[in-house]
Amino acid sequence: MNSSLKSFSRIVVKIGSASLVDQKTGIRHQWLRSLIQDVAELTRIGSDVIIVSSGSIALGRRMMTAKGITAATGNLSLEESQAAASIGQIALCSAYSQALADHGLTAAQILLTLGDTEERRRYLNARDTITTALKWGAVPIINENDSVATAEIRYGDNDRLAARVASMVGADLLVLLSDIDGLYSAPPHKDPNAKHMAVVPAITPEIEAMAGAAASEFSRGGMKTKIEAARIATAAGAAMIITSADQLNPLSALSSGKKATWFSPSPNPINERKRWIAGGLDVSGLYRIDAGALKALAGGKSLLAVGVVAVEGDFSRGDTVKIVGPDGRVVGTGLTEYDSADARKVMGLNSDQIAERMGANVRTELIHRDDMAVELP
Ligand code: GLU
């Protein structure tokens, strides 16, 4: 395994439909087993690995076609794609589950729709699900929930979905396993002088211009969505790799000099995210805090309920709220873990008192430090 891959602590691996599903034979089991062997090796050395896998529609089609359902070939209507996804997804996850079990690992299936990463409350919920599964040593297998997603509410491609997941869980690496071995200065099948880019330090307009829109029959993304994914992932502080899935053990193959394009993470990711939070326009309320909490925030800690003396406004979990210090000045902005009604119940309480009042499984933070931009004078 590449020593550089080993140095990452949380890795999201995106697998395209074309890599995983052969339209004649179904799942490429040997390839899948070799991928999972690499994943198991990474988890063994302590990395968290999250898989974002496409293939539900392609596999569902192939399974139905094999049964003589002619409607499953050619262009599918929306409900046919959704039905194909519902059939393919369960088979897909069963294959992952078995391959992981060979290494003593457990799969956790998570199906997301667009609102799960774009609406903050649902984003926090989805993030908690994924990180809890990771904490339990399971390997999340994520896909878009294609059996219910319709055009208006879908990501449409798993490249950007994988990037949103990477930024959601604070991954430090996103690997896109694709049918192409990286970014070229021009489409390589059209231009013999196209140059392979080994490293992309920043997503400039020139880099964007290199991405055509080409996509193969079963993958919705092309280089365009991969560059968009790179923008999302690198801004969130993750490196990103595009490499081809054309050989066994596609992750460990990177150590033997396998061709790939590496995108460098933004040098200032924390500030970017904090700027995004601090710039939130839709402020729904505020927490007034005491001097002890202010000191904790200055020291990089989360905002605990015990340090909150007043809750103002009417807000939901995930909404943007301001934090106001003892002298009445705004000292920060954050995404709240509690809605305003529950925040009022727990303010001023320590964790034991919160557990007594709200039950054992609730958070003691009103705002997690990752979701907070502190602006001390
Ligand atoms: N979510 C789709 C599937 O599993 C694939 C999307 C993509 O190819 O990027 O079939």
PDB file of C-alpha atoms and ligand atoms in Angstrom, residues 14 17 53-58 143-144 146 156-159 218-221, ligand 1:
ATOM      1  CA  LYS A  14     -15.980   6.637  -4.947  1.00  0.00           C
ATOM      2  CA  SER A  17     -20.883   1.925 -12.110  1.00  0.00           C
ATOM      3  CA  SER A  53     -20.666   3.330  -4.714  1.00  0.00           C
ATOM      4  CA  SER A  54     -22.631   3.730  -7.907  1.00  0.00           C
ATOM      5  CA  GLY A  55     -24.015   0.766  -9.755  1.00  0.00           C
ATOM      6  CA  SER A  56     -27.531   0.278  -8.450  1.00  0.00           C
ATOM      7  CA  ILE A  57     -29.265   1.187 -11.700  1.00  0.00           C
ATOM      8  CA  ALA A  58     -26.752  -0.596 -13.921  1.00  0.00           C
ATOM      9  CA  ASN A 143     -25.227   5.838  -2.677  1.00  0.00           C
ATOM     10  CA  GLU A 144     -27.863   8.250  -3.795  1.00  0.00           C
ATOM     11  CA  ASP A 146     -32.126   6.396  -6.564  1.00  0.00           C
ATOM     12  CA  GLY A 156     -27.441  12.886 -10.430  1.00  0.00           C
ATOM     13  CA  ASP A 157     -23.781  11.947 -10.212  1.00  0.00           C
ATOM     14  CA  ASN A 158     -21.882  10.317  -7.422  1.00  0.00           C
ATOM     15  CA  ASP A 159     -18.734  12.409  -7.958  1.00  0.00           C
ATOM     16  CA  PHE A 218     -23.677   4.051 -17.281  1.00  0.00           C
ATOM     17  CA  SER A 219     -21.891   6.764 -15.393  1.00  0.00           C
ATOM     18  CA  ARG A 220     -23.627  10.080 -15.156  1.00  0.00           C
ATOM     19  CA  GLY A 221     -20.558  12.081 -14.294  1.00  0.00           C
TER      20      GLY A 221
HETATM   21  N1  GLU B   1     -26.396   6.601  -8.184  1.00  0.00           N
HETATM   22  C1  GLU B   1     -26.310   5.983  -9.488  1.00  0.00           C
HETATM   23  C2  GLU B   1     -26.311   4.469  -9.346  1.00  0.00           C
HETATM   24  O1  GLU B   1     -25.978   3.937  -8.333  1.00  0.00           O
HETATM   25  C3  GLU B   1     -25.061   6.346 -10.260  1.00  0.00           C
HETATM   26  C4  GLU B   1     -24.678   7.764 -10.359  1.00  0.00           C
HETATM   27  C5  GLU B   1     -23.345   7.935 -11.086  1.00  0.00           C
HETATM   28  O2  GLU B   1     -23.033   7.136 -11.959  1.00  0.00           O
HETATM   29  O3  GLU B   1     -22.571   8.843 -10.772  1.00  0.00           O
HETATM   30  O4  GLU B   1     -26.633   3.769 -10.284  1.00  0.00           O
END
